[in-house]
Coordinates of C-alpha atoms in Angstrom, one line a residue:
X15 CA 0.0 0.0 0.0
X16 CA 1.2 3.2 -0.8
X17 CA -0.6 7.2 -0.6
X18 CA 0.4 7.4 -3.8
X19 CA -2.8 4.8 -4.0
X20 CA -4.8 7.7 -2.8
X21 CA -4.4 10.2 -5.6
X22 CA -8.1 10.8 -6.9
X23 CA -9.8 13.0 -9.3
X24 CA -13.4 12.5 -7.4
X25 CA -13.8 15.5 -6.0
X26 CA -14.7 14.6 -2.2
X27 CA -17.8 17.2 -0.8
X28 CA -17.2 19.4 2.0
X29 CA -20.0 18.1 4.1
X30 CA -18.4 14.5 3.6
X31 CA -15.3 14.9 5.6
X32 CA -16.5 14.5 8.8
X33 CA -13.7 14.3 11.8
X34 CA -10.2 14.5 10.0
X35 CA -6.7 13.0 11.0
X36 CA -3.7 13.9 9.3
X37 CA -0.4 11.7 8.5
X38 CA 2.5 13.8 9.2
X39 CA 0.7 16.9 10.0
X40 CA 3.7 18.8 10.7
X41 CA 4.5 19.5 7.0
X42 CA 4.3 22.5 4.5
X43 CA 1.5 21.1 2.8
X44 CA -0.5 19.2 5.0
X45 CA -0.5 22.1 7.8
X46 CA -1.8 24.2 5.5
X47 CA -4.7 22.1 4.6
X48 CA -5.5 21.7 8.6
X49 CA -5.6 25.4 9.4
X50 CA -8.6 25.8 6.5
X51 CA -10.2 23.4 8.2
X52 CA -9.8 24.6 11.7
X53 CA -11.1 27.6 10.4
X54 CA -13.9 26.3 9.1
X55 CA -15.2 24.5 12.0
X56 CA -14.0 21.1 10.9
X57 CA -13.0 18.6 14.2
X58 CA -9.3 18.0 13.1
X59 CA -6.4 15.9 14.8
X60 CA -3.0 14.7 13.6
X61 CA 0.4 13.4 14.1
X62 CA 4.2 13.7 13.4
X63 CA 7.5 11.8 14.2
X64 CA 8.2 15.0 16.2
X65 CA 6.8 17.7 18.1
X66 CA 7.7 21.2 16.1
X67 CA 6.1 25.1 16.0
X68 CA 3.8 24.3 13.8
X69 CA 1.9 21.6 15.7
X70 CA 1.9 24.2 18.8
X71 CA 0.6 26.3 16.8
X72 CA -1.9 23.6 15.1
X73 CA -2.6 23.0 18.9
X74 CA -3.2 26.7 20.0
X75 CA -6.1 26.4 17.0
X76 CA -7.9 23.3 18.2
X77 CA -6.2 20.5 16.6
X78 CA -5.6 17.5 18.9
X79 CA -1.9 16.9 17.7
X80 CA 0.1 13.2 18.6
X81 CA 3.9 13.3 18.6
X82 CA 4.8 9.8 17.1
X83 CA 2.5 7.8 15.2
X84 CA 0.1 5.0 17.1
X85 CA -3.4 3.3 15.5
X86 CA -4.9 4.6 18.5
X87 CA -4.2 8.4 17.1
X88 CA -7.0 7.9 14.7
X89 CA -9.5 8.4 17.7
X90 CA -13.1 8.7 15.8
X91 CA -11.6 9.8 12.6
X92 CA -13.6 9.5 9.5
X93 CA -11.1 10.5 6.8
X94 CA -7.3 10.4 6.9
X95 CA -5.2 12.7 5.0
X96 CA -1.7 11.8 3.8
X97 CA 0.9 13.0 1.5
X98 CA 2.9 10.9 -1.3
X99 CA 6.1 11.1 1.7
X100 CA 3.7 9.0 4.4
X101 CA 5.5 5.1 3.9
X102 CA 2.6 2.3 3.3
X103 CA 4.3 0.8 6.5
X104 CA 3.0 3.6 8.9
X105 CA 1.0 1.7 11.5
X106 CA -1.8 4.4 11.4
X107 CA -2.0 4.3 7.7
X108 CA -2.3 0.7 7.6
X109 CA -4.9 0.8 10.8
X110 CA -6.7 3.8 8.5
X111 CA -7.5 1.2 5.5
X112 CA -8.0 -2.2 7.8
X113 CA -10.9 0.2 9.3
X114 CA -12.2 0.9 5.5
X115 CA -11.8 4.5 6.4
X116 CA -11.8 6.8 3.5
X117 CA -7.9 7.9 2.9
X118 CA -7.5 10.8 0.5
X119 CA -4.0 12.8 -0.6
X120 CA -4.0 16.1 0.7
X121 CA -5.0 17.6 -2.2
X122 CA -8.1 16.1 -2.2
X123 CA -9.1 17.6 1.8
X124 CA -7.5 20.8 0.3
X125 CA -10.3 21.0 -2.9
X126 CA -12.7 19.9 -0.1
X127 CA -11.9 22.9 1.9
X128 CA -12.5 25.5 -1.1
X129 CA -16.2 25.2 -0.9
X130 CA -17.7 26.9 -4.2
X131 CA -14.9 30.0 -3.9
X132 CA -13.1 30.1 -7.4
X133 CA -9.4 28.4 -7.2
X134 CA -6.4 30.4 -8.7
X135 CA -4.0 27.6 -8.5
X136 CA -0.4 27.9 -9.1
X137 CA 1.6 25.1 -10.8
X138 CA 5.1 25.3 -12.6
X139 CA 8.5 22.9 -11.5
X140 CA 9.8 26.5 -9.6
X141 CA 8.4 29.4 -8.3
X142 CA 5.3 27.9 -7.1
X143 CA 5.8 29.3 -3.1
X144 CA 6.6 33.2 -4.3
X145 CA 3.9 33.1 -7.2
X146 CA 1.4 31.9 -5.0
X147 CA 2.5 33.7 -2.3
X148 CA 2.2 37.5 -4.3
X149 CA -1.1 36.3 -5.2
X150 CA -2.3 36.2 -2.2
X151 CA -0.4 39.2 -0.9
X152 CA -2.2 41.2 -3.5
X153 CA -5.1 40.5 -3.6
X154 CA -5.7 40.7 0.2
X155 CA -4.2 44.6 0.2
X156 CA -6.8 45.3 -2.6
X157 CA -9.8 44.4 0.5
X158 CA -10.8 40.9 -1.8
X159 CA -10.2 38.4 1.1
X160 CA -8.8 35.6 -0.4
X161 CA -8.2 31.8 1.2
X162 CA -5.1 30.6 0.2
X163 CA -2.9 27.5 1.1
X164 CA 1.0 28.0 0.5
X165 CA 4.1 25.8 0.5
X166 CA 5.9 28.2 2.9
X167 CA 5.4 30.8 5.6
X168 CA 5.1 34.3 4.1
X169 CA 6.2 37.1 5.9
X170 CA 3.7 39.6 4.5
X171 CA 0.7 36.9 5.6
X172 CA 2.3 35.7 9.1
X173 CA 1.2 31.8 8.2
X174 CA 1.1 29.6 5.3
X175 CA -3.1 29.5 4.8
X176 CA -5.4 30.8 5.8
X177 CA -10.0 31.1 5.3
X178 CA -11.3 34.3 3.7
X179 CA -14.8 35.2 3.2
X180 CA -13.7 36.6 -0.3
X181 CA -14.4 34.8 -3.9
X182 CA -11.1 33.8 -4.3
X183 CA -8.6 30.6 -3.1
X184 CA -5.3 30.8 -4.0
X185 CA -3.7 27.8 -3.8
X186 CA 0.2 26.1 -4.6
X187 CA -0.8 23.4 -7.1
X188 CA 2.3 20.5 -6.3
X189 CA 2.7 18.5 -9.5
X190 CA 5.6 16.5 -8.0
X191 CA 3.4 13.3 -7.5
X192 CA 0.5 14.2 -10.2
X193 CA -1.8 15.6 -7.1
X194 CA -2.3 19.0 -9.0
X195 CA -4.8 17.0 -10.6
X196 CA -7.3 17.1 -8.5
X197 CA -8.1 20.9 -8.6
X198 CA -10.2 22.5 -10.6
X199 CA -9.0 26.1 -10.9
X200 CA -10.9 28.9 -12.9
X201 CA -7.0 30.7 -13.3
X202 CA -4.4 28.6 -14.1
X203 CA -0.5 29.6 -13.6
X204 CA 2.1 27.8 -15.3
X205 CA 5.2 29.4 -14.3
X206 CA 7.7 26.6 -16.2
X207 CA 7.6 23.3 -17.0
X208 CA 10.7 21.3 -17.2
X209 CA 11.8 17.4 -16.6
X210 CA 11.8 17.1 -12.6
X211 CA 10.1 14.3 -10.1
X212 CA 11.9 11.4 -12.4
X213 CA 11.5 9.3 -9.7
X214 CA 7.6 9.6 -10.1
X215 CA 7.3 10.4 -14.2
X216 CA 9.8 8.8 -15.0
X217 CA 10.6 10.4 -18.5
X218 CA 10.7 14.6 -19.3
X219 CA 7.6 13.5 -22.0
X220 CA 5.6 12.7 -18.7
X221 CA 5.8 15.1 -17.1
X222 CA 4.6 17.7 -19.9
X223 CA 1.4 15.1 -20.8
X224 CA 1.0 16.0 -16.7
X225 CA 0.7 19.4 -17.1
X226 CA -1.4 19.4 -20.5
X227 CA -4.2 17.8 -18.4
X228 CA -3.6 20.0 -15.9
X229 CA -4.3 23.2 -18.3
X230 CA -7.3 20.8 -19.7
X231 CA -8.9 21.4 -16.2
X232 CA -9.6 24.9 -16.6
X233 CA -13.3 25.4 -17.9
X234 CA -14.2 27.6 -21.0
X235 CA -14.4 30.8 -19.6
X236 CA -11.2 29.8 -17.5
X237 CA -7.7 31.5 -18.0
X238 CA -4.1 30.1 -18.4
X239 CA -1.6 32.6 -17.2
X240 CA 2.0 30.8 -18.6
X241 CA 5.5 32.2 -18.7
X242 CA 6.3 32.8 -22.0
X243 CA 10.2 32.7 -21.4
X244 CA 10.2 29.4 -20.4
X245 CA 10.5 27.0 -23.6
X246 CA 7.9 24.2 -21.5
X247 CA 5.0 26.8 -20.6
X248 CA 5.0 28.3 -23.8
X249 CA 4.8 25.3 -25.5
X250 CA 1.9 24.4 -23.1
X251 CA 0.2 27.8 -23.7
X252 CA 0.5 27.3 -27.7
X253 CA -1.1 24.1 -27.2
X254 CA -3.8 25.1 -24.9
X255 CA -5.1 28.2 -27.1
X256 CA -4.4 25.5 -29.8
X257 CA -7.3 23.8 -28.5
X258 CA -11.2 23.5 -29.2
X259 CA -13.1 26.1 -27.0
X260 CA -10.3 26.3 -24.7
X261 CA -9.3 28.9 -22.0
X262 CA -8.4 32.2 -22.7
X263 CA -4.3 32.2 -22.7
X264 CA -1.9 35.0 -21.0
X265 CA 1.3 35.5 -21.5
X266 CA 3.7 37.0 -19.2
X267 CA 7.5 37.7 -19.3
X268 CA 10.5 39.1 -21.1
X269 CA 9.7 38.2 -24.4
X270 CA 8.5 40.4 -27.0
X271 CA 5.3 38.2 -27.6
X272 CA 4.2 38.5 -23.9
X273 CA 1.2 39.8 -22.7
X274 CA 2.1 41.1 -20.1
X275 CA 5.6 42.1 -20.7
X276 CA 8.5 43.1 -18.4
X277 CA 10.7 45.9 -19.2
X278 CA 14.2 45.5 -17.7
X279 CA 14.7 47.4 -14.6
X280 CA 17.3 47.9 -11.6
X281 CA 18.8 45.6 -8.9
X282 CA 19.6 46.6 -5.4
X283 CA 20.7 44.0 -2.9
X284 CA 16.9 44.0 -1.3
X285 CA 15.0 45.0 -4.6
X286 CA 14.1 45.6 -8.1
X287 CA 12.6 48.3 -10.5
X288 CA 10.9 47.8 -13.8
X289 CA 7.9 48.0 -16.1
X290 CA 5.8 45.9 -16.9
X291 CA 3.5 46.7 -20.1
X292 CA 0.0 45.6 -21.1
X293 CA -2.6 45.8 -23.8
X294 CA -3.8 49.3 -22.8
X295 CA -0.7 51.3 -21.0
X296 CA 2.1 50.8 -18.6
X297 CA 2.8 50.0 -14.9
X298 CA 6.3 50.7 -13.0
X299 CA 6.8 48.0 -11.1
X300 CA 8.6 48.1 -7.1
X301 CA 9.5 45.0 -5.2
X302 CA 11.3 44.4 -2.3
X303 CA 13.0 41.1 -3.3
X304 CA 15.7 41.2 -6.0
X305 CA 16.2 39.4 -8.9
X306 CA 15.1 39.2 -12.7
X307 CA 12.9 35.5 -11.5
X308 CA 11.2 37.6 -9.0
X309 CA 10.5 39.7 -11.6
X310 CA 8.7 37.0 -13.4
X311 CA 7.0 35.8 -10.7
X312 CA 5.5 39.0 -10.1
X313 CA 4.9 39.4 -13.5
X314 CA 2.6 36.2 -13.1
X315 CA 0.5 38.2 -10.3
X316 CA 0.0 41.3 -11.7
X317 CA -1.4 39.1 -14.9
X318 CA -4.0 37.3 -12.4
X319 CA -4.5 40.2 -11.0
X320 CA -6.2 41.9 -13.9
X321 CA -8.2 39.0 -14.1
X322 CA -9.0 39.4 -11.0
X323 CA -10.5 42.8 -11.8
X324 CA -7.4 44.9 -9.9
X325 CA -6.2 48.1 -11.7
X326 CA -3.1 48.1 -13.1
X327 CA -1.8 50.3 -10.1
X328 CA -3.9 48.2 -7.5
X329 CA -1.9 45.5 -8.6
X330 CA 1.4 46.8 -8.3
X331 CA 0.7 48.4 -4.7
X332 CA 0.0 45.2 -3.6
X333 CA 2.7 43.3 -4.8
X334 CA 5.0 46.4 -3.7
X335 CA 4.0 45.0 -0.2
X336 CA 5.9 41.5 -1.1
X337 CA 9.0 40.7 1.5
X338 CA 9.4 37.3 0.4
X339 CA 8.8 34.2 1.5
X340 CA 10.3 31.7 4.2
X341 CA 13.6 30.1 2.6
X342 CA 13.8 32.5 -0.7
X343 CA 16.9 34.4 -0.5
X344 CA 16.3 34.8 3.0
X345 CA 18.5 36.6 4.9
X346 CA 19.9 34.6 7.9
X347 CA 22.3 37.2 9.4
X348 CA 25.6 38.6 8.9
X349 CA 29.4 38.2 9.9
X350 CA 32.9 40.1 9.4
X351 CA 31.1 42.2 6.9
X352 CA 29.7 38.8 5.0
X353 CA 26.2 38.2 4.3
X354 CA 24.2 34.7 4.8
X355 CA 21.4 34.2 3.0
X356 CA 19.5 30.8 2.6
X357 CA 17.9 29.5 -0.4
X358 CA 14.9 26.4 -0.9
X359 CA 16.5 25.8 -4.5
X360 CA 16.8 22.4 -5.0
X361 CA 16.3 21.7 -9.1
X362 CA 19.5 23.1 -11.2
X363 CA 17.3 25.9 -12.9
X364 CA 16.6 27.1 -9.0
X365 CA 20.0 27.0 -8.3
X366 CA 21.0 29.1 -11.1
X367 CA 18.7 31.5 -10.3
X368 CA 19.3 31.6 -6.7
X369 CA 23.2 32.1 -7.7
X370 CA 22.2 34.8 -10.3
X371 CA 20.4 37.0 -7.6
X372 CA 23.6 36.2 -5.7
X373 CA 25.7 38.0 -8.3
X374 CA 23.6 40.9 -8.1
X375 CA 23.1 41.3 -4.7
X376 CA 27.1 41.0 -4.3
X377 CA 28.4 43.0 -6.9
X378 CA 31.8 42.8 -7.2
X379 CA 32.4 40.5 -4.5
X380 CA 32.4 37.1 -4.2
X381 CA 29.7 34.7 -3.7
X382 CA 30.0 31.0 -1.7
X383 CA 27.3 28.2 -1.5
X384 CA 26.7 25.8 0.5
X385 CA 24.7 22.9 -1.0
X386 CA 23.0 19.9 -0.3
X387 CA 21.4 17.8 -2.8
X388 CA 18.1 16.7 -2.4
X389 CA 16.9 13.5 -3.1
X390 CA 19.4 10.2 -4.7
X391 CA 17.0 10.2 -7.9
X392 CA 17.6 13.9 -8.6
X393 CA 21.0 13.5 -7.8
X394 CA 21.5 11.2 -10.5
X395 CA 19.2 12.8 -13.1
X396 CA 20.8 16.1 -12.7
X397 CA 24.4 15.8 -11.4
X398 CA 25.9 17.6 -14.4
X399 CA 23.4 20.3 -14.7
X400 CA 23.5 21.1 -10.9
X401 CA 27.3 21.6 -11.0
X402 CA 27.1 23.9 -14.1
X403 CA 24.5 26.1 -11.8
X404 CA 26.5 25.6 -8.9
X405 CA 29.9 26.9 -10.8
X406 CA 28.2 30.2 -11.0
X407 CA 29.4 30.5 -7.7
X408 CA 33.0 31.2 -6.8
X409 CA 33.5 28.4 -4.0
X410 CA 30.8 25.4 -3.3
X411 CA 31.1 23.5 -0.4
X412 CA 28.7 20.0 -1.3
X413 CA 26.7 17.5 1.9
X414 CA 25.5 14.7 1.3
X415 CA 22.4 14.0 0.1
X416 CA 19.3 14.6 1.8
X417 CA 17.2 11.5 1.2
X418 CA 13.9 12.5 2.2
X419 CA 11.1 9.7 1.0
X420 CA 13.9 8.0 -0.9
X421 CA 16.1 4.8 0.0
X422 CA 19.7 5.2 -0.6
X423 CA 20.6 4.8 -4.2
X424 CA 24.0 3.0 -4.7
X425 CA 26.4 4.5 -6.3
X426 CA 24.6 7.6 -6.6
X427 CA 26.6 10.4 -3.9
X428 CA 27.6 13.9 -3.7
X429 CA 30.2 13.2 -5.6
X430 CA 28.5 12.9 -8.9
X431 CA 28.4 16.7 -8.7
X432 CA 31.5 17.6 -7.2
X433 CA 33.5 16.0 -9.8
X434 CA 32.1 18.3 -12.4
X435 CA 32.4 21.5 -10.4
X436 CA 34.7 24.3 -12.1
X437 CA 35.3 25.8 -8.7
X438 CA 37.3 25.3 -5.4
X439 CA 35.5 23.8 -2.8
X440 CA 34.5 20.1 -3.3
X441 CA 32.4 17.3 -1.3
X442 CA 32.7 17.2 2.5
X443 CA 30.3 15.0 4.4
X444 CA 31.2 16.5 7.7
X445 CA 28.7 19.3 8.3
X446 CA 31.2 21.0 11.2
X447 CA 33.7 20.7 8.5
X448 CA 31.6 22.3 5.9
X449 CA 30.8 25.4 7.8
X450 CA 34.3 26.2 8.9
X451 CA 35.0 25.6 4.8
X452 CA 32.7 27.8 3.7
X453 CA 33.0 30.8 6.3
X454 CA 37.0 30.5 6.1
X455 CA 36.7 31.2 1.9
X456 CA 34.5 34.4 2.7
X457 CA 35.9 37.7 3.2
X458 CA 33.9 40.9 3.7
X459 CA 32.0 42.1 1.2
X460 CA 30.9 38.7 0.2
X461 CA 28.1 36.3 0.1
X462 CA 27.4 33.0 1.3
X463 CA 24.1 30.9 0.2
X464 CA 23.0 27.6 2.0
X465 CA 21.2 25.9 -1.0
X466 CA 18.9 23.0 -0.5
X467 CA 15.5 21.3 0.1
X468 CA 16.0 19.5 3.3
X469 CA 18.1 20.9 6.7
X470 CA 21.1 22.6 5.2
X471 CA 18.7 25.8 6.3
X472 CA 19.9 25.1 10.0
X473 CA 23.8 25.5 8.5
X474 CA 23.2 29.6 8.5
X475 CA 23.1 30.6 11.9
X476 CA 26.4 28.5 12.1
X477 CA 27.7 29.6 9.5
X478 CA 27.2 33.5 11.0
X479 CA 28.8 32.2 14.5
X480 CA 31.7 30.4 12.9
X481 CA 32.6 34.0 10.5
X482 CA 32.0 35.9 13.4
X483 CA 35.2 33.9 15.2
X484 CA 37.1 33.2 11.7
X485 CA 40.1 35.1 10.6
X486 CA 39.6 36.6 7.3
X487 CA 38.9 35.2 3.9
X488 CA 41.1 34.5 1.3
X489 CA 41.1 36.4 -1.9

């Protein structure tokens, strides 16, 4: 048995929930889901392998919250929630389906939740978390009231979800185990489409027929909003307008053929200027996050935006109000003059990106990263591609790889990637080794970057105490 088992597209009614228990309600996703539902009166327990902030703060809200998973956790439970990471060997899971209660992905409690308000889903292999989150951020300062569920705390929202009473759900549509499937948005956003999640599509070819259903969701009076830079989306887009009574298609981006189209700007090291034209005039556009793929993503909101009915200027004040979200270029503090910032990229086009708005935030001075791979399938897929990204950099430091759902692969380590690298630095599996490496390289002025998808986010703070003690870089 296995959640992916779970994955649905029968839409499951509100009203049939009933009492719900989550599997590994600690996480992103399926915290998110919980909170709607606290919210909207639903009874709502859970459990994790270990106790964290977010199931205090699932407790201060109602749920009744287990640390350590036991059969007896399901209480009176009437539908389990799980995610694709939940192992078919977790006793609760397997007590869930012996009982022939309904089990359901958490996408499936998530459509549940939306009632009849409209979904603007967000979908796309990066940029999902700061899309989504802009969205939201901008269409709450317009007075709209939107619900949203998001991958990631937001500064500018306090949590990751939240129930409005307005006609909108914004949501983070994960296509990383086909669950995106089981929305049914009214605005679509593609922001890329590339080969990613091998180790559930297996080939680049499934992964696009994935999204093409996806965009075949959307009803006739629906809208795709797809990045028209990225080779994937637009080929998606082309094929969706291609299409018999399809959804209206927007385009957004640098490209000439764009809809909406951005107009280079200006960097700083906390922001970005530029202008974004439209069918019908111009809008100068202010964030407070730099680089050119914040850009985009805000390019993406101020499209839905419109659709939304916001004026071009509504738009833009309310993505002006953007500070990022959790584990985007975050800053994590500074040391002798060198700035740590910390980065959720974990697919090579992320990394790149991450690295480019590295270059710009530095300047002139140097940049270091600190990576860990996530996942042995991605490792392997990608090994080449992340080092290319990586050797934007001028020193990476490489961990080993964080495993996550995954069984160790053989053969498959850091190394793969640090044999390509065309930089110092190299792979060292000793984390206390890896921050003194990486904070001994820096000298003032520069940048370091922990990069990565599982717990190389806890290296930062480390990483500030051990420059704070270190002598000087080298040049």
């Amino acid at each position: 048995m296995n959640s992916a088992d779970f994955h649905s597209t029968d839409a499951l009614a509100f009203e049939d929930l009933g009492r719900v228990h989550f599997i590994g309600l600690g996480g992103a996703g399926m915290s998110a889901v919980a909170r709607i539902l606290l919210a909207r009166g639903v009874p709502v327990s859970g459990s994790d392998a270990k106790d964290s902030k977010v199931l205090e703060q699932l407790r201060g809200l109602g749920a009744v919250v287990h640390v350590g998973h036991d059969p007896a956790h399901l209480g009176g439970a009437d539908t389990v929630v799980v995610s694709t990471a939940i192992r078919p060997t977790n006793p609760e899971l397997q007590a869930a389906a012996a009982a022939g209660l309904a089990i359901v992905h958490r996408s499936v409690a998530l459509a549940a939740s939306m009632g009849s308000q409209e979904l603007i889903a967000v979908a796309g292999t990066h940029g999902k978390t700061t899309t989504t989150s802009m969205i939201t951020v901008m269409l709450r300062h317009a007075g709209l009231q939107p619900s949203f569920a998001i991958g990631g705390d937001v500064a500018a929202l306090g949590v990751n979800a939240d129930y409005g009473s307005g006609r909108y759900f914004v949501a983070e549509a994960d296509e990383s185990d086909g669950s995106f499937l089981n929305y049914r948005p009214r605005i679509a956003v593609v922001t890329n489409v590339e080969a990613d999640h091998l180790d559930f599509y297996g080939t680049a070819e499934a992964v696009h027929r994935s999204f093409d259903r996806f965009a075949a969701l959307l009803p006739a009076g629906g809208v795709l909003v797809a990045c028209q830079d990225d080779p994937g989306a637009r080929a998606l887009a082309e094929r969706t307008a291609a299409g018999p009574a399809g959804p209206r298609v927007v385009g957004y981006g640098y490209d000439a053929a764009a809809e909406v189209r951005i107009i280079p700007g200006s960097f700083s090291a906390t922001s970005s200027t530029s202008t974004l034209a439209f069918p019908g005039g111009e809008q100068r556009l202010q964030l407070q996050v730099p680089g050119e793929h914040n850009i985009r993503n805000a390019a993406a909101a101020f499209a839905v935006g419109l659709q939304a009915g916001l004026t071009p200027a509504e738009a833009a004040a309310g993505l002006a109000e953007f500070t990022g979200a959790a584990r985007r270029f975050e800053a994590r503090g500074e040391g002798r003059g060198v700035r740590v910032f910390d980065d959720y990229a974990h697919h090579p086009t992320e990394v790149a990106a991450a690295l480019q708005a590295a270059r710009a935030v530095a300047g002139n001075a140097g940049v270091h990263v600190l990576f860990q791979p996530h996942l042995f399938s991605r490792t392997r897929e990608f090994a080449a591609e992340f080092a290319g990204a990586l050797s934007l950099a001028d020193s990476v430091t490489v961990l080993d790889i964080y495993a996550a759902r995954e069984d160790p692969v053989p053969g498959v380590t850091s190394a793969l990637i640090t044999e390509q690298l065309q930089v110092p630095g190299g792979y060292e599996p000793d984390p206390a080794a890896a921050v003194a490496a990486v904070a001994g390289r820096a000298r003032p002025g520069d940048i370091i970057l922990t990069v990565g998808a599982g717990d190389v986010t806890q290296y930062g703070p480390q990483i500030v105490q051990a420059l704070e003690g270190a002598p000087a870089g080298r040049a």
